Coordinates of C-alpha atoms and ligand atoms in Angstrom, one line a residue:
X1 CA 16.7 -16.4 -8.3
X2 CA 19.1 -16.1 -11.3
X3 CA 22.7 -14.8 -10.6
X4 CA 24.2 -13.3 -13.2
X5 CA 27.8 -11.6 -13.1
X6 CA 28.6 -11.4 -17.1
X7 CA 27.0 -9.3 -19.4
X8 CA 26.4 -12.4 -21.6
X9 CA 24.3 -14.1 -19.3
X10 CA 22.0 -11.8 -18.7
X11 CA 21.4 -10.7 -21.6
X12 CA 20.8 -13.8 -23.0
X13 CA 18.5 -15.3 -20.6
X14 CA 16.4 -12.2 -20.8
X15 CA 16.2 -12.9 -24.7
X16 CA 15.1 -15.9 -23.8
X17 CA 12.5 -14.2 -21.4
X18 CA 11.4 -12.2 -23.7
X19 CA 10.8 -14.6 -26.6
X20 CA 8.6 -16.1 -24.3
X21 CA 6.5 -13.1 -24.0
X22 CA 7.6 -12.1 -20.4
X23 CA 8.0 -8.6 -19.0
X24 CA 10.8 -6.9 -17.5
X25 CA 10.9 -4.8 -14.6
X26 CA 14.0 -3.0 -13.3
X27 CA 15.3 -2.0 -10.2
X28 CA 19.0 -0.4 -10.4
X29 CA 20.9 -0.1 -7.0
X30 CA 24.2 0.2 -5.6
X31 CA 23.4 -2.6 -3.0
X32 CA 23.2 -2.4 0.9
X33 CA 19.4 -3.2 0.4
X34 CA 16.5 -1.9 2.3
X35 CA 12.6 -1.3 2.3
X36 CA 13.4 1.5 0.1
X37 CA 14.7 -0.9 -2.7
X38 CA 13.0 -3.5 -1.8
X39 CA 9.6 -1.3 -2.1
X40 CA 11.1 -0.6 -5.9
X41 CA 11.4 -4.5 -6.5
X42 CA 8.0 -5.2 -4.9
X43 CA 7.0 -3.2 -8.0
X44 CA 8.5 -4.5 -10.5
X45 CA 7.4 -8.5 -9.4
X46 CA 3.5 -7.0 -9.1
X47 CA 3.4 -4.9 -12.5
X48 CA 6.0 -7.1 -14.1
X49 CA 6.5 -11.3 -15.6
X50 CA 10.1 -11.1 -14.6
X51 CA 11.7 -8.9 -11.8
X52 CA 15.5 -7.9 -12.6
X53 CA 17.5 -5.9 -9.3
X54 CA 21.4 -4.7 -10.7
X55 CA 23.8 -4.5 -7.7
X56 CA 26.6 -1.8 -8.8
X57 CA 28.2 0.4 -7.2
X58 CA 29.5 2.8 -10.0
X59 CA 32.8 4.4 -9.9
X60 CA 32.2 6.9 -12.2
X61 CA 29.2 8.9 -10.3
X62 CA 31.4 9.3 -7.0
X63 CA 33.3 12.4 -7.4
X64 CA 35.1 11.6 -4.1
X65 CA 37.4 8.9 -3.9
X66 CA 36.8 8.7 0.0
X67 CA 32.7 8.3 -0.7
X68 CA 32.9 5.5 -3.0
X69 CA 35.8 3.6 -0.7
X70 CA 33.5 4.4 2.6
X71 CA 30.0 3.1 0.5
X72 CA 28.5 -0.2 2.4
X73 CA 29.0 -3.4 0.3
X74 CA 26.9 -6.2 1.5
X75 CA 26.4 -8.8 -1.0
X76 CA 25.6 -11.9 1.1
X77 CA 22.8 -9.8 3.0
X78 CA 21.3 -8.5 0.2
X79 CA 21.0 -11.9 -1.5
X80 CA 19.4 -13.2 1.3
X81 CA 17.1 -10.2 1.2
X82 CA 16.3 -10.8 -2.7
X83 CA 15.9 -14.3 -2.4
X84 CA 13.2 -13.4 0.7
X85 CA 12.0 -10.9 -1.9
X86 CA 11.5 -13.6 -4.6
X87 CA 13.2 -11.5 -7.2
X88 CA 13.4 -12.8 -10.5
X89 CA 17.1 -12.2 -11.8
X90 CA 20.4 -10.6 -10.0
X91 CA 22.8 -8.5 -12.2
X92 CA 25.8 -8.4 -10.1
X93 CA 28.5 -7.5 -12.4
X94 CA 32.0 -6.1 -11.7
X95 CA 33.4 -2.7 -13.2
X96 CA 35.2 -4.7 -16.1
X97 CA 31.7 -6.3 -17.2
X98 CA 30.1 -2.8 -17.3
X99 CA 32.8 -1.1 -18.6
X100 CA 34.5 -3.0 -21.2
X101 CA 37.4 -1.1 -23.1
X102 CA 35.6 -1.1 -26.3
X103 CA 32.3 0.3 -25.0
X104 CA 31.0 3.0 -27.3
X105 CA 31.1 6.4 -26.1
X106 CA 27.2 7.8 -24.6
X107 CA 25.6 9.4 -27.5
X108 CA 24.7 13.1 -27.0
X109 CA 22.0 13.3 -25.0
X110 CA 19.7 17.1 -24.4
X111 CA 19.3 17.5 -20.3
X112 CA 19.0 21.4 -20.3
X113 CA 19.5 22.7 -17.0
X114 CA 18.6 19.9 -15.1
X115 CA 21.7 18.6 -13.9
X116 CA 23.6 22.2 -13.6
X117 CA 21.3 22.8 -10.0
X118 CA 21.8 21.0 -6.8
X119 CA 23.6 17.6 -6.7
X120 CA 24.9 18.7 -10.4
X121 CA 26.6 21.9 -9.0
X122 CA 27.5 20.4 -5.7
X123 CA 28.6 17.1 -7.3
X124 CA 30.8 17.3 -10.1
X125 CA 30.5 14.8 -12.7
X126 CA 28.1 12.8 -10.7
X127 CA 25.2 13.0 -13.4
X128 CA 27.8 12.4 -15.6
X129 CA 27.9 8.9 -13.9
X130 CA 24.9 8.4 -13.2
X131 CA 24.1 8.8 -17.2
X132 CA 26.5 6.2 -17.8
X133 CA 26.0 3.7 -15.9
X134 CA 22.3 4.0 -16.4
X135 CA 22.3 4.0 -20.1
X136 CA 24.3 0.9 -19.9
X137 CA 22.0 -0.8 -17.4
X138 CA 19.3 0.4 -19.5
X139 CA 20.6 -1.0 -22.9
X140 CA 21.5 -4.5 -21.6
X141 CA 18.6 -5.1 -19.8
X142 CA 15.7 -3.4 -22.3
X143 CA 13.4 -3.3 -19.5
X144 CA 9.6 -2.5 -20.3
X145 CA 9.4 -0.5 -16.4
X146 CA 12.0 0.9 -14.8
X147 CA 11.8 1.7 -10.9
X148 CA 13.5 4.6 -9.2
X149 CA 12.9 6.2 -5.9
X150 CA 11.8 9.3 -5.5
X151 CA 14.1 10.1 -2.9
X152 CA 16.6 10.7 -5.7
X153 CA 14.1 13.4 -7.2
X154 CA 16.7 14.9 -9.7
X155 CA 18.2 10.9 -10.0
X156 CA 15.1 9.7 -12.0
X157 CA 14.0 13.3 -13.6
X158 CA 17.2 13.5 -15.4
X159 CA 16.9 10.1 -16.3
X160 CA 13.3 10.2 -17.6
X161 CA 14.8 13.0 -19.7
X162 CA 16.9 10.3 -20.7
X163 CA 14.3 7.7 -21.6
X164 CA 13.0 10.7 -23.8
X165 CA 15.3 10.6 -26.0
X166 CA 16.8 7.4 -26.4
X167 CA 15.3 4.2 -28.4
X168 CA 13.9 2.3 -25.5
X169 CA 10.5 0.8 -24.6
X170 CA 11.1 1.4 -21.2
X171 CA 8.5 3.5 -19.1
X172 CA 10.0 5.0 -15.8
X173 CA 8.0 4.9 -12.6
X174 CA 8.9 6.8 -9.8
X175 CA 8.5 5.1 -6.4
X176 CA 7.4 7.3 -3.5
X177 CA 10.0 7.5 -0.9
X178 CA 9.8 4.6 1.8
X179 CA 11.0 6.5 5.6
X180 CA 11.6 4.9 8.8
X181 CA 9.3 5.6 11.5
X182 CA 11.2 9.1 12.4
X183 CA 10.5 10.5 8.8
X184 CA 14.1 9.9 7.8
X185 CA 14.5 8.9 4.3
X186 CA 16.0 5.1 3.9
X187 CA 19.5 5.6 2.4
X188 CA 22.4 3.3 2.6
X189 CA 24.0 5.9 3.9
X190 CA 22.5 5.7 7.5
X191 CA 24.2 3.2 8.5
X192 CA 27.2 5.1 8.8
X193 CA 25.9 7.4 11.2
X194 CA 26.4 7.4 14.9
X195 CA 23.2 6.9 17.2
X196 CA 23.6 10.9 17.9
X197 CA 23.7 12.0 14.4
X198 CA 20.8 9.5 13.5
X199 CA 18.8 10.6 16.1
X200 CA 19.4 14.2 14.7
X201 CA 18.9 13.0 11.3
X202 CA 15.2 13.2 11.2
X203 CA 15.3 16.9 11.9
X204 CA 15.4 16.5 7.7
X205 CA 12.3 15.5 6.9
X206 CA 11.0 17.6 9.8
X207 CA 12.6 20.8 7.8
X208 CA 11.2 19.7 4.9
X209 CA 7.1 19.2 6.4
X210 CA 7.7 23.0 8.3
X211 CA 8.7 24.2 4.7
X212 CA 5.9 22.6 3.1
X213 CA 2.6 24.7 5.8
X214 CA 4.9 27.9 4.9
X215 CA 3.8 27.8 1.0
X216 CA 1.6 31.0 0.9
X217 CA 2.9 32.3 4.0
X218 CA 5.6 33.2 2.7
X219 CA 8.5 33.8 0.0
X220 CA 10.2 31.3 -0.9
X221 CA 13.4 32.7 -0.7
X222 CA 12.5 33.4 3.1
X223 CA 11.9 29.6 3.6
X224 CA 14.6 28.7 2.5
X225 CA 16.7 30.6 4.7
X226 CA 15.0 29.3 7.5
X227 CA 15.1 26.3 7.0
X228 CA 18.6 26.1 6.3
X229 CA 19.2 27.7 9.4
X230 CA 17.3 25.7 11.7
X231 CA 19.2 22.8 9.8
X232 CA 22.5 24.6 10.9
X233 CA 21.6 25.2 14.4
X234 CA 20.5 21.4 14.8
X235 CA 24.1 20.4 13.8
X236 CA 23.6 19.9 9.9
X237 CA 26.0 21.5 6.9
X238 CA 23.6 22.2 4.7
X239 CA 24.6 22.0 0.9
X240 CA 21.3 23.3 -0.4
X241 CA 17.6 23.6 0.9
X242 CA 16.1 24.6 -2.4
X243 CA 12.5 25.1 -3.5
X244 CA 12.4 24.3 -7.6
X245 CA 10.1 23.7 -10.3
X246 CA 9.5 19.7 -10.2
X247 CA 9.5 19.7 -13.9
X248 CA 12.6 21.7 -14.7
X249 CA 14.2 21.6 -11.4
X250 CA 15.1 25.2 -10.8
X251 CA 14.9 27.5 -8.2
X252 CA 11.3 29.2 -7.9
X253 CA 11.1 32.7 -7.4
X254 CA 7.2 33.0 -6.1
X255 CA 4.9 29.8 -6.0
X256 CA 2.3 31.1 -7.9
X257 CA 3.3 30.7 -11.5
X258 CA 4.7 27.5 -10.5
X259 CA 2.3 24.1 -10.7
X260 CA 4.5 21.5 -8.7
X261 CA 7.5 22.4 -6.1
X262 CA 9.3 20.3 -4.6
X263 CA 11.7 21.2 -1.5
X264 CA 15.3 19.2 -1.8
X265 CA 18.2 19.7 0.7
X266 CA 21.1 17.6 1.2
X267 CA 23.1 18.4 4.1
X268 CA 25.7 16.7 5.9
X269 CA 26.4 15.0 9.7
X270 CA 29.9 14.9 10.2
X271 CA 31.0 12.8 7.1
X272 CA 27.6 11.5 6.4
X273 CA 25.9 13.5 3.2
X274 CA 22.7 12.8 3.2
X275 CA 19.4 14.1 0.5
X276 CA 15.7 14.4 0.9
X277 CA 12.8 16.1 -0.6
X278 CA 9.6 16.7 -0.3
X279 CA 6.7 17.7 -3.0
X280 CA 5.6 21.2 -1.2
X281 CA 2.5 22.3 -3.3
X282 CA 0.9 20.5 -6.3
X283 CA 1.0 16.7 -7.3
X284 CA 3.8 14.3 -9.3
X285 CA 1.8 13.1 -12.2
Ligands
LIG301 P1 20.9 3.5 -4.5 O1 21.2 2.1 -4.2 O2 21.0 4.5 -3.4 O3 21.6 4.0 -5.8 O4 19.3 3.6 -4.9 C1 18.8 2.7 -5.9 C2 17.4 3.1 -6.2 O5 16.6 3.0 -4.9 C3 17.2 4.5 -6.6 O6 16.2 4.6 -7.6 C4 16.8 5.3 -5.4 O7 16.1 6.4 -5.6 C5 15.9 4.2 -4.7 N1 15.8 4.5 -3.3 C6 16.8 4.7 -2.4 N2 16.3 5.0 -1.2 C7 15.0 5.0 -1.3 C8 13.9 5.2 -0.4 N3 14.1 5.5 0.9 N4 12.6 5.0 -0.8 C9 12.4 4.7 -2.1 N5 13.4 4.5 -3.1 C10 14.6 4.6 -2.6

């Protein structure tokens, strides 16, 4: 596996890559590896020549100080788990690489509603972030697929919005969401939680099955409320439990007129925040 920490190496053994009529597949994460990235990378070795995984944690998509000083760094672990992986190329640059002083400002880019809902309004400035530091990723790597995890449903919408609109050959897949055997949703995250609160934790994905048999049964503003509440009274803070358009990402008012839902909640354990979601009726295409 290649290791490369500068900007300038990477990009210019991928030219090199490239000229030689290879294809790139991409894998963006904020480290602290596991099956869930790994899944991503396993597709983009398969579908791909060359398999690249970044390692950045972004400042600029926390929008707590606390969060980004509290997220897991494990380097050392994840290389091992990359090199186990056979993954092509590491990116593994610091904040100065991706952030030089004299990077150009992002240019306007048309999202609509879709980052004033859910993380957007409970997350201030994170898709802000996000945006960035993917549109840098994006534009040094050039990759021909780009792999993102469901489990981040509004994550890889917005950015397919993205894609849309800027001058990339990239096509985005979306990876379904890899759980452990509980249901719960692989996130770095759970390692921060204590063996109560991840015992508790699967009570998520359980929320989010229940909400998915009451489509037709009833409202959805009904479900909602339920299941928010039996969140609550198993010891959650619940943020959101929201049923929304997949495509557009707002709130749904009946499920008729609506094609594909999707259920997303995030909801905290004691400082843990943690999201999942769940398509509810219809199918991702
Ligand atoms: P992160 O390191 O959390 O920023 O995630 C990097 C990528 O891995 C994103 O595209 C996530 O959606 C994806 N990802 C994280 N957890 C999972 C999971 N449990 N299953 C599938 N993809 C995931």
């Amino acid at each position: 596996m290649y290791v490369f920490k500068t900007v300038v190496g990477l990009t210019q053994h991928l030219a090199h890559r490239r000229a030689l009529g290879e294809t790139i597949g991409f894998a963006p994460t904020m480290g602290a590896l596991h099956s869930g990235h790994l899944t991503l990378l396993q597709h983009a070795k398969v579908e791909n020549s060359c398999s690249v995984c970044s390692i950045f944690v972004n400042p600029t998509q926390f929008n707590v100080a606390s969060d980004l000083e509290k997220y897991p760094r494990l380097p050392e672990k994840d290389i091992e788990l990359l090199l186990r992986q056979k993954t092509d190329i590491l990116f593994l640059p610091s904040v100065e690489e991706v952030y030089p002083p004299d990077l150009p400002a992002l240019p306007a880019i048309e999202l609509g509603q879709l980052t004033t809902v859910m993380e957007g309004a409970y997350r201030p400035g994170h898709f802000d972030g996000v945006l960035q530091v993917m549109h840098r990723l994006l534009t040094l790597v050039r990759p021909d697929r780009l792999y993102m995890g469901q489990k981040d449903f509004q994550q890889f919408t917005i950015v397919q919005k993205m894609l849309e609109q800027l001058p990339l050959p990239t096509v985005l897949i979306p990876v379904e969401t890899v759980r452990e055997a509980d249901g719960l949703a692989m996130s770095s995250r759970n390692m921060r939680l204590t063996p109560e609160q991840r015992t508790q934790a699967s009570f998520i994905y359980k929320t989010l099955q229940w909400a998915k048999q009451q489509v037709g049964q009833q409202t959805p503003a009904a479900i909602e409320a339920q299941a928010k509440q039996q969140l609550e009274s198993n010891g959650f803070q619940v943020d959101y439990f929201t049923l929304a358009d997949a495509q557009t990402l707002q709130p749904i008012e009946l499920f008729d007129s609506v094609e594909v839902v999707v259920a997303c909640t995030a909801a905290w354990l004691g400082d843990v925040r943690l999201i999942d979601n769940l398509v509810v009726k219809g199918e991702l295409r």
